[in-house]
Short mmCIF file of C-alpha atoms in Angstrom, two decimals:
data_model
loop_
_atom_site.label_atom_id
_atom_site.label_comp_id
_atom_site.label_asym_id
_atom_site.label_seq_id
_atom_site.Cartn_x
_atom_site.Cartn_y
_atom_site.Cartn_z
CA MET A 922 145.24 68.99 28.07
CA MET A 923 142.63 66.57 29.41
CA MET A 924 142.59 68.56 32.66
CA LEU A 925 141.57 71.63 30.65
CA PHE A 926 138.96 69.58 28.79
CA SER A 927 137.42 68.40 32.08
CA ILE A 928 137.22 72.01 33.30
CA PHE A 929 135.72 73.12 29.98
CA LEU A 930 132.95 70.56 30.45
CA VAL A 931 132.29 71.94 33.94
CA PHE A 932 131.87 75.41 32.42
CA ALA A 933 129.71 74.02 29.60
CA ALA A 934 127.34 72.24 31.96
CA GLY A 935 127.04 75.31 34.15
CA MET A 936 126.50 77.69 31.24
CA PHE A 937 123.41 75.79 30.19
CA PHE A 938 121.74 76.17 33.58
CA VAL A 939 122.82 79.78 34.11
CA HIS A 940 121.47 80.56 30.66
CA LEU A 941 118.27 78.73 31.58
CA SER A 942 118.04 80.82 34.75
CA VAL A 943 118.48 84.07 32.86
CA GLY A 944 116.02 82.93 30.20
CA GLU A 945 116.42 85.83 27.81
CA GLY A 946 118.20 84.43 24.78
CA ARG A 947 121.58 85.90 23.93
CA LYS A 948 121.24 88.44 26.73
CA ALA A 949 122.65 85.67 28.90
CA ARG A 950 126.02 86.51 27.41
CA TYR A 951 125.83 89.90 29.05
CA PHE A 952 124.56 88.65 32.37
CA PRO A 953 126.95 89.92 35.07
CA GLY A 954 129.34 87.19 36.08
CA PHE A 955 128.03 84.76 33.47
CA VAL A 956 131.35 82.91 33.12
CA PRO A 957 132.28 82.53 36.83
CA ALA A 958 128.65 81.80 37.75
CA SER A 959 128.71 79.07 35.09
CA PHE A 960 131.81 77.57 36.67
CA PHE A 961 130.23 77.26 40.11
CA ALA A 962 126.95 76.03 38.66
CA GLY A 963 128.94 73.50 36.63
CA MET A 964 130.59 72.20 39.78
CA GLY A 965 127.12 71.54 41.15
CA VAL A 966 125.91 69.93 37.92
CA VAL A 967 128.78 67.44 37.59
CA THR A 968 128.48 66.64 41.30
CA MET A 969 124.82 65.76 40.95
CA GLN A 970 125.49 63.92 37.69
CA LEU A 971 128.00 61.58 39.31
CA PHE A 972 125.83 61.23 42.40
CA PHE A 973 122.89 60.22 40.19
CA TYR A 974 125.14 57.66 38.49
CA HIS A 975 125.86 56.25 41.95
CA LEU A 976 122.15 55.97 42.73
CA VAL A 977 121.34 54.13 39.49
CA GLY A 978 124.49 52.00 39.47
CA MET A 979 126.27 53.55 36.47
CA GLU A 980 130.05 53.51 36.23
CA PHE A 981 132.13 56.64 36.61
CA SER A 982 133.65 56.09 33.17
CA PHE A 983 134.93 58.55 30.58
CA LYS A 984 131.99 57.94 28.23
CA ASN A 985 129.36 58.15 30.94
CA ALA A 986 130.84 61.34 32.35
CA LEU A 987 131.08 62.97 28.93
CA VAL A 988 127.49 62.47 27.83
CA VAL A 989 125.60 64.96 30.05
CA PRO A 990 127.77 68.09 29.70
CA LEU A 991 128.24 67.38 25.98
CA ILE A 992 124.47 67.21 25.44
CA LEU A 993 123.98 70.39 27.48
CA PHE A 994 126.67 72.20 25.49
CA ILE A 995 125.12 71.11 22.17
CA LEU A 996 121.68 72.28 23.30
CA LEU A 997 123.10 75.62 24.39
CA ALA A 998 125.03 76.10 21.13
CA ALA A 999 121.97 75.12 19.08
CA ARG A 1000 119.88 77.71 20.87
CA TYR A 1001 122.40 80.46 20.13
CA LEU A 1002 122.83 79.44 16.49
CA SER A 1003 119.10 79.17 15.83
CA SER A 1004 118.37 82.55 17.43
CA PRO A 1005 121.44 84.76 17.05
CA GLY A 1006 119.66 87.95 18.07
CA VAL A 1007 121.40 91.29 18.32
CA PRO A 1008 124.25 91.82 20.79
CA VAL A 1009 123.52 94.35 23.49
CA PRO A 1010 125.83 97.35 23.00
CA ALA A 1011 127.90 98.49 25.93
CA SER A 1012 126.90 101.77 27.51
CA PRO A 1013 129.24 104.65 26.56
CA GLY A 1014 129.33 105.55 30.24
CA ASN A 1015 131.19 102.29 30.97
CA LYS A 1016 134.14 103.25 28.76
CA ARG A 1017 135.98 105.23 31.45
CA ARG A 1018 139.69 104.61 31.28
CA TRP A 1019 141.35 102.60 34.01
CA SER A 1020 143.00 104.89 36.54
CA ASN A 1021 146.35 104.30 38.18
CA PHE A 1022 144.39 103.39 41.32
CA ASP A 1023 142.56 100.65 39.42
CA LYS A 1024 145.72 99.35 37.77
CA PHE A 1025 147.63 99.21 41.05
CA PHE A 1026 145.08 97.12 42.90
CA LEU A 1027 144.38 94.93 39.89
CA SER A 1028 148.11 94.26 39.54
CA ALA A 1029 148.33 93.43 43.23
CA MET A 1030 145.54 90.87 42.84
CA VAL A 1031 147.24 89.30 39.84
CA ILE A 1032 150.44 88.94 41.87
CA GLN A 1033 148.43 87.38 44.69
CA LEU A 1034 146.87 84.87 42.27
CA LEU A 1035 150.28 84.02 40.80
CA TRP A 1036 151.58 83.42 44.33
CA VAL A 1037 148.71 81.02 45.02
CA ILE A 1038 149.44 79.16 41.77
CA PHE A 1039 153.13 79.03 42.66
CA GLN A 1040 152.24 77.40 45.99
CA VAL A 1041 150.24 74.58 44.40
CA ALA A 1042 152.24 74.04 41.20
CA PRO A 1043 155.13 71.89 42.49
CA VAL A 1044 153.21 69.67 44.92
CA PRO A 1045 150.34 67.16 44.99
CA VAL A 1046 147.43 67.39 47.42
CA HIS A 1047 149.28 67.14 50.72
CA SER A 1048 147.43 68.88 53.59
CA HIS A 1049 146.37 66.28 56.16
CA ASP A 1050 142.70 67.31 56.26
CA ALA A 1051 142.57 67.72 52.49
CA VAL A 1052 143.85 64.19 51.97
CA ALA A 1053 141.70 62.60 54.67
CA ASN A 1054 138.44 64.38 53.94
CA PHE A 1055 138.47 64.83 50.18
CA ALA A 1056 141.42 63.44 48.21
CA LEU A 1057 141.21 59.94 49.68
CA LYS A 1058 137.49 59.77 48.90
CA ALA A 1059 138.10 60.95 45.34
CA LYS A 1060 140.68 58.21 44.86
CA ILE A 1061 138.27 55.60 46.21
CA PHE A 1062 135.54 56.79 43.81
CA PHE A 1063 137.97 56.82 40.89
CA PHE A 1064 139.42 53.36 41.42
CA GLU A 1065 136.03 51.86 42.28
CA LYS A 1066 134.49 53.62 39.24
CA GLY A 1067 131.73 54.83 41.53
CA ILE A 1068 130.81 55.41 45.16
CA PRO A 1069 131.03 52.06 46.99
CA GLY A 1070 127.83 50.68 48.45
CA GLY A 1071 127.17 51.84 51.99
CA PHE A 1072 130.00 54.39 51.75
CA PHE A 1073 128.07 57.12 53.58
CA THR A 1074 127.61 54.84 56.59
CA TRP A 1075 131.22 53.65 56.83
CA PRO A 1076 132.78 54.15 60.27
CA GLU A 1077 135.25 56.99 60.64
CA GLU A 1078 137.99 54.44 61.25
CA SER A 1079 137.66 53.62 57.54
CA VAL A 1080 137.13 57.09 56.04
CA ALA A 1081 137.04 60.51 57.66
CA HIS A 1082 133.63 62.10 57.93
CA PRO A 1083 131.68 59.94 55.47
CA ASP A 1084 128.65 62.21 55.99
CA TYR A 1085 130.39 65.21 54.40
CA PRO A 1086 128.62 66.49 51.27
CA PRO A 1087 130.44 65.08 48.24
CA MET A 1088 130.93 68.07 45.93
CA LEU A 1089 134.69 68.59 46.24
CA SER A 1090 135.46 64.85 46.23
CA LEU A 1091 133.24 64.28 43.19
CA VAL A 1092 134.67 67.25 41.27
CA MET A 1093 138.15 65.84 41.96
CA THR A 1094 136.88 62.45 40.78
CA TRP A 1095 135.55 64.17 37.66
CA ILE A 1096 139.02 65.52 36.87
CA TYR A 1097 140.59 62.12 37.55
CA ILE A 1098 138.15 60.49 35.11
CA PHE A 1099 139.44 62.67 32.27
CA ASN A 1100 143.03 63.28 33.35
CA GLY A 1101 143.96 60.12 35.24
CA MET A 1102 145.35 59.95 38.75
CA ASN A 1103 147.38 63.16 38.60
CA ASP A 1104 147.45 64.82 42.00
CA GLN A 1105 149.52 67.75 40.78
CA SER A 1106 147.13 68.87 38.05
CA VAL A 1107 144.02 68.40 40.20
CA ASN A 1108 145.63 70.73 42.74
CA PHE A 1109 145.00 73.64 40.33
CA LEU A 1110 141.27 73.35 41.03
CA MET A 1111 141.42 75.59 44.10
CA PRO A 1112 143.27 78.51 42.43
CA LEU A 1113 140.59 78.31 39.74
CA VAL A 1114 137.88 78.48 42.41
CA TYR A 1115 139.69 81.47 43.93
CA SER A 1116 139.96 83.38 40.64
CA MET A 1117 136.34 82.68 39.65
CA PHE A 1118 135.20 83.78 43.11
CA LEU A 1119 137.00 87.11 42.74
CA LEU A 1120 135.68 87.65 39.22
CA LEU A 1121 132.09 86.91 40.22
CA PHE A 1122 132.43 89.07 43.33
CA TYR A 1123 133.61 92.00 41.20
CA SER A 1124 130.84 91.58 38.63
CA GLN A 1125 128.22 91.74 41.39
CA LEU A 1126 129.77 94.74 43.13
CA LYS A 1127 129.83 96.61 39.80
CA ARG A 1128 126.03 96.50 39.73
CA PHE A 1129 126.03 98.82 42.76
CA PHE A 1130 129.31 100.71 42.90
CA ASP A 1131 131.90 102.59 40.91
CA ARG A 1132 134.62 100.43 39.34
CA SER A 1133 137.41 101.67 41.62
CA TYR A 1134 135.38 101.05 44.76
CA ALA A 1135 134.46 97.56 43.54
CA ILE A 1136 138.10 96.77 42.78
CA LEU A 1137 139.12 97.91 46.26
CA ALA A 1138 136.51 95.58 47.84
CA VAL A 1139 137.69 92.66 45.71
CA PHE A 1140 141.30 93.45 46.62
CA MET A 1141 140.35 93.26 50.28
CA LEU A 1142 138.83 89.81 49.71
CA ALA A 1143 141.71 88.57 47.56
CA THR A 1144 144.42 89.51 50.04
CA VAL A 1145 142.86 88.22 53.26
CA PRO A 1146 145.51 85.62 54.25
CA GLN A 1147 142.89 83.05 55.27
CA VAL A 1148 141.25 83.32 51.83
CA SER A 1149 144.45 83.05 49.81
CA ASP A 1150 145.75 80.25 52.06
CA TYR A 1151 142.64 78.18 51.48
CA ALA A 1152 142.96 78.85 47.75
CA ALA A 1153 146.09 76.68 47.94
CA ILE A 1154 144.49 73.90 50.01
CA MET A 1155 142.13 71.24 48.68
CA TYR A 1156 139.40 71.99 51.19
CA SER A 1157 135.76 72.99 50.70
CA ASP A 1158 135.49 76.02 52.99
CA LEU A 1159 136.49 78.54 50.32
CA ILE A 1160 134.06 76.88 47.91
CA LEU A 1161 131.21 77.29 50.39
CA SER A 1162 132.16 80.93 50.90
CA ALA A 1163 132.01 81.48 47.14
CA PHE A 1164 128.61 79.81 46.72
CA VAL A 1165 127.04 81.64 49.65
CA SER A 1166 128.51 85.03 48.76
CA ALA A 1167 127.42 84.68 45.13
CA SER A 1168 123.90 83.69 46.15
CA LEU A 1169 123.45 86.65 48.49
CA GLY A 1170 124.97 89.01 45.92
CA PHE A 1171 122.54 87.85 43.24
CA PHE A 1172 119.64 88.17 45.66
CA CYS A 1173 120.60 91.79 46.43
CA ILE A 1174 120.80 92.51 42.70
CA TYR A 1175 117.24 91.24 42.40
CA VAL A 1176 116.08 93.37 45.34
CA SER A 1177 117.61 96.47 43.75
CA LYS A 1178 117.17 95.85 40.01
CA ARG A 1179 114.43 93.19 39.88
CA ASP A 1180 116.77 91.13 37.68
CA ARG A 1181 115.03 87.74 37.55
CA GLY A 1182 118.09 86.03 36.10
CA ALA A 1183 120.14 87.08 39.12
CA LEU A 1184 117.50 85.75 41.51
CA PHE A 1185 117.20 82.37 39.82
CA ALA A 1186 120.96 81.94 39.35
CA GLY A 1187 121.54 82.86 42.99
CA SER A 1188 118.83 80.48 44.18
CA MET A 1189 120.40 77.68 42.16
CA LEU A 1190 123.82 78.31 43.70
CA MET A 1191 122.35 78.50 47.20
CA GLY A 1192 120.70 75.11 46.71
CA MET A 1193 123.97 73.69 45.41
CA SER A 1194 125.81 74.98 48.49
CA ALA A 1195 124.17 72.16 50.49
CA TRP A 1196 126.32 69.78 48.43
CA VAL A 1197 129.51 71.59 49.52
CA LYS A 1198 129.44 71.42 53.34
CA ASN A 1199 126.90 70.44 55.97
CA GLU A 1200 127.08 73.92 57.46
CA ALA A 1201 125.38 75.23 54.32
CA VAL A 1202 122.01 74.23 55.77
CA VAL A 1203 122.31 77.29 58.02
CA PHE A 1204 122.81 79.58 55.02
CA VAL A 1205 119.94 77.93 53.14
CA ALA A 1206 117.68 78.67 56.11
CA ALA A 1207 118.93 82.28 56.23
CA TYR A 1208 118.32 82.61 52.49
CA PHE A 1209 114.72 81.48 52.92
CA CYS A 1210 114.33 84.08 55.68
CA ALA A 1211 115.58 86.83 53.35
CA VAL A 1212 113.27 85.64 50.56
CA GLY A 1213 110.43 85.46 53.07
CA LEU A 1214 111.06 89.03 54.21
CA LEU A 1215 110.95 90.29 50.62
CA PHE A 1216 107.81 88.25 50.01
CA PHE A 1217 106.20 89.76 53.12
CA ARG A 1218 107.12 93.28 52.07
CA THR A 1219 105.59 92.70 48.63
CA ARG A 1220 102.59 90.70 49.84
CA LYS A 1221 100.19 93.31 48.52
CA GLU A 1222 101.49 92.48 45.07
CA VAL A 1223 100.09 88.91 45.17
CA GLY A 1224 99.84 87.51 41.69
CA THR A 1225 102.45 89.90 40.38
CA ARG A 1226 105.78 89.03 38.84
CA THR A 1227 107.68 89.60 42.12
CA THR A 1228 105.56 87.10 44.03
CA SER A 1229 105.94 84.54 41.25
CA ASP A 1230 109.70 85.09 41.13
CA LEU A 1231 110.13 84.49 44.86
CA VAL A 1232 108.04 81.32 44.81
CA LYS A 1233 110.09 79.97 41.90
CA ALA A 1234 113.35 80.95 43.60
CA SER A 1235 112.35 79.13 46.79
CA ALA A 1236 111.41 76.05 44.77
CA ILE A 1237 114.79 76.07 43.00
CA THR A 1238 116.78 76.35 46.22
CA GLY A 1239 114.67 73.84 48.11
CA SER A 1240 114.58 71.18 45.40
CA ILE A 1241 118.36 71.19 44.95
CA ALA A 1242 119.32 71.42 48.63
CA LEU A 1243 116.77 68.92 49.90
CA CYS A 1244 118.06 66.21 47.55
CA TRP A 1245 121.24 66.00 49.63
CA ILE A 1246 119.64 66.81 52.99
CA PHE A 1247 117.02 64.06 52.63
CA PHE A 1248 119.60 61.56 51.39
CA ARG A 1249 121.89 62.26 54.30
CA ALA A 1250 119.00 61.95 56.75
CA ALA A 1251 117.88 58.68 55.12
CA VAL A 1252 121.26 56.96 55.26
CA ALA A 1253 121.85 58.25 58.80
CA GLY A 1254 125.56 58.76 58.23
CA SER A 1255 127.64 58.91 61.38
CA ASN A 1256 128.71 62.26 62.77
CA SER A 1257 131.31 62.37 65.51
CA ASP A 1258 130.67 66.05 66.26
CA ILE A 1259 126.91 66.19 66.79
CA ASP A 1260 125.39 62.90 67.88
CA PRO A 1261 121.66 63.23 68.75
CA SER A 1262 121.87 60.20 71.04
CA LEU A 1263 124.40 62.04 73.21
CA LEU A 1264 122.66 65.40 73.13
CA THR A 1265 121.28 65.84 76.65
CA PRO A 1266 120.19 68.99 78.53
CA ASP A 1267 123.29 68.67 80.70
CA ARG A 1268 125.55 68.64 77.66
CA VAL A 1269 123.84 71.69 76.17
CA MET A 1270 124.17 73.53 79.47
CA GLN A 1271 127.86 72.64 79.62
CA ASN A 1272 128.30 74.16 76.17
CA VAL A 1273 126.43 77.27 77.30
CA ARG A 1274 128.70 77.57 80.35
CA ASP A 1275 131.68 77.37 77.99
CA LEU A 1276 130.51 80.38 75.97
CA PRO A 1277 133.34 82.57 77.36
CA VAL A 1278 135.74 80.15 75.66
CA LEU A 1279 134.01 80.76 72.34
CA LEU A 1280 134.01 84.52 72.80
CA ASN A 1281 137.68 84.55 73.75
CA LEU A 1282 138.74 82.56 70.71
CA PHE A 1283 136.46 84.68 68.51
CA GLN A 1284 138.07 87.93 69.66
CA GLN A 1285 141.48 86.40 69.02
CA GLU A 1286 140.43 85.85 65.41
CA VAL A 1287 138.94 89.34 65.09
CA PHE A 1288 142.15 90.97 66.27
CA GLY A 1289 144.41 88.46 64.51
CA PRO A 1290 146.11 90.17 61.52
CA LYS A 1291 148.09 87.03 60.72
CA LYS A 1292 144.97 85.41 59.25
CA TRP A 1293 142.64 88.32 58.60
CA ASN A 1294 144.63 91.55 58.23
CA ILE A 1295 142.26 94.08 59.83
CA LEU A 1296 139.16 92.80 58.04
CA TRP A 1297 137.05 92.06 61.08
CA VAL A 1298 138.04 95.26 62.87
CA LEU A 1299 136.88 97.20 59.82
CA PHE A 1300 133.72 95.11 59.59
CA PHE A 1301 132.58 95.78 63.15
CA ALA A 1302 133.59 99.42 62.82
CA SER A 1303 131.42 99.68 59.70
CA LEU A 1304 128.48 98.24 61.65
CA PHE A 1305 128.91 100.89 64.32
CA PHE A 1306 129.48 103.92 62.10
CA GLY A 1307 126.94 102.79 59.50
CA ARG A 1308 124.30 101.65 61.98
CA LYS A 1309 121.68 103.94 60.43
CA LYS A 1310 121.87 101.85 57.26
CA LEU A 1311 121.37 98.47 58.93
CA PHE A 1312 117.69 98.25 58.09
CA GLY A 1313 117.45 100.18 54.84
CA GLY A 1314 117.43 99.19 51.18
CA GLU A 1315 119.25 95.99 50.23
CA VAL A 1316 121.18 96.13 53.51
CA LYS A 1317 118.26 95.01 55.66
CA TYR A 1318 118.15 91.68 53.80
CA MET A 1319 121.87 91.21 54.35
CA THR A 1320 121.42 92.14 58.02
CA LEU A 1321 118.74 89.47 58.39
CA PHE A 1322 120.83 86.93 56.47
CA LEU A 1323 123.89 87.51 58.66
CA ALA A 1324 121.86 87.49 61.88
CA VAL A 1325 120.14 84.20 61.09
CA SER A 1326 123.26 82.45 59.79
CA SER A 1327 125.37 83.66 62.75
CA ALA A 1328 122.70 82.42 65.15
CA GLY A 1329 122.68 79.09 63.31
CA TYR A 1330 126.44 78.65 63.74
CA LEU A 1331 126.19 79.56 67.41
CA ALA A 1332 123.41 77.00 67.84
CA GLY A 1333 125.60 74.42 66.13
CA TYR A 1334 128.34 75.01 68.68
CA MET A 1335 125.81 74.65 71.50
CA LEU A 1336 124.76 71.24 70.11
CA THR A 1337 128.24 69.68 69.89
CA THR A 1338 128.62 66.39 71.72
CA GLY A 1339 131.82 64.58 70.73
CA ASN A 1340 134.35 66.75 72.59
CA ASN A 1341 134.48 69.87 74.75
CA LEU A 1342 133.59 73.24 73.26
CA PHE A 1343 137.17 74.51 73.39
CA PHE A 1344 138.27 71.70 71.07
CA TYR A 1345 135.59 72.45 68.48
CA VAL A 1346 135.93 76.23 68.54
CA ASN A 1347 139.72 76.12 68.49
CA THR A 1348 139.78 73.80 65.46
CA THR A 1349 136.92 75.27 63.44
CA ILE A 1350 136.30 78.94 64.15
CA SER A 1351 138.81 80.30 61.62
CA ARG A 1352 137.31 78.07 58.91
CA PHE A 1353 133.78 79.02 59.89
CA MET A 1354 134.65 82.71 59.72
CA LEU A 1355 135.96 82.08 56.21
CA HIS A 1356 132.41 81.05 55.24
CA PHE A 1357 131.27 84.57 56.15
CA THR A 1358 134.17 86.50 54.60
CA GLY A 1359 132.68 87.16 51.16
CA ILE A 1360 129.23 88.16 52.41
CA CYS A 1361 130.70 90.36 55.14
CA ILE A 1362 132.91 92.28 52.69
CA PHE A 1363 129.92 92.65 50.37
CA TYR A 1364 127.90 93.93 53.34
CA MET A 1365 130.71 96.24 54.42
CA ALA A 1366 130.91 97.73 50.91
CA PHE A 1367 127.36 99.06 51.35
CA MET A 1368 128.01 100.29 54.86
CA MET A 1369 131.21 102.22 54.01
CA LYS A 1370 130.27 103.51 50.56
CA ASP A 1371 129.51 107.10 51.59
CA THR A 1372 132.80 107.34 53.50
CA VAL A 1373 135.27 105.53 51.25
CA GLU A 1374 134.03 106.15 47.71
CA PRO A 1375 134.50 109.96 47.87
CA LEU A 1376 138.06 109.42 49.14
CA ILE A 1377 138.83 107.18 46.17
CA LYS A 1378 137.43 109.69 43.70
CA GLY A 1379 139.45 112.41 45.37
CA GLU A 1380 142.59 110.28 45.10
CA GLU A 1381 141.96 109.64 41.41
CA GLY A 1382 141.18 113.27 40.79
#
C-alpha cells in the first residue's frame, strides 16, 4: 500500500508542473498524455526535491519527503475546485469503434506488459549493473537518510560511477522512504515506466495519425526485445529513451499544432533528462538545435507568440538541465570512460582508426533480430524510400535532432580514454541504440505513413 502511495505522490507532483506548463485551467485534463507525462515529470520533481534536501542538509525522512508533493497536490486541487470550468466535450469523430485490428494489437501489448510484470514479480533487483550502479546507491541514501558528503567524488572502488546522474537511485530511495527496504516492490518501478512510456507514445502519435496506425507503431515499440528486456531491469536507459522520445514528440506537436502546453511540457522533460544519464547532454544539445531551427524559420515573427514560446522553452530546458551539469562540473566527479587528462591527439586518432570496429558492431545490432526484431532494417529502409520527406514539415526537425544526437554519440566514442574502442562499443552500443528507439519509431511513423496507413485501412475494410 505504501508503495502505491509513494507512486501516487510522484504523479501528484508531476501533475502540478504539467498543469502549470499547459496553463489553461481544466483543459489540462484533456491535454494529450497528461497522466503519463505527469508520471515522468514527477520522477524529475522528486529527484530534484531530494537532491535539494542533500544540498541544504535535510534528512530523507518520511515527513520531509511528504511535504512538497502534498503541497503541490493541494494547490492543484484548490485550483480545480475554485475554477471548475466546463469540461471539453469529445469530438464525435473520435467515437469510432475499435476494430479487430486494434483489439488484436492492443491485446498483444497487454500480454507483453503482463510478461514483463511476471519477470520482475518474484525477484528483487538482481542484475549486476542494476545493483552496482543504482540499487546500491539507493540503499546508501536510504540508510544514511541522505546523500553522504563527498559522495559524487568517491573513487569507483567504493561505488560504481559516482558521477552518474541520480534520478533512478533517488526515485528508488523515494520508494524506500515510504515503503521500507523492499527490493521486490521497488522492482515494479520499471514496468510502470514501460507502461507510461507506451501510453504517452500513443497519445502523441494520435495527434498526427489514425488510431490503428498509432497502435501499430506503439506495438512495434512495445515488442522490441531490447525495450521489454530493459523494462524488467532496474537500469536508466529505458527511462532516458522515454524522456527524450516524449520531449521530441511534444516539440513536433508544437510545430504542427502550435500547442504551447506541449512545447513547455516537452521542454521540461528534456531538461529533466539530464538527471537520468550523462548521455542526455547530447539530446539536450540536439533539442536546442531543433528549437533554434524553428526560431530561425520564424525569425520574421519577432515579438510574436511563437518567438516568445521558443525563448521560454529554451529557458525551461536550460535551467533544469544546467542545474545538474554545473553541479557535476563543479564537483569534478571521476569518470573512468572519458578522462580529459588522458585525452591526447594520439588517443583520438587511435579511436578514429578503430572506426571499422564500431561500424561492424553497429551492423551486427542492425541485423540482430534477437534484440531488435527487424526494427532497424525497417528504419533505414524508411529513410531510403521516404527520402523526399526528410526535410519537410515536422520531419525536418526530427532529421536535425537525429543527425545532431547521432553525431554527439559518435564524438563521445571518439573521446573515450579508459579502454580500447572495441570494449566500449561492445558493452554499450545496444544500450545506446535503446536511447534512440522511441524517437526513431516516431520518426519512422511519419516516413511510412503514406505506405502503411492505406494498407491498414484496407485490412480493416
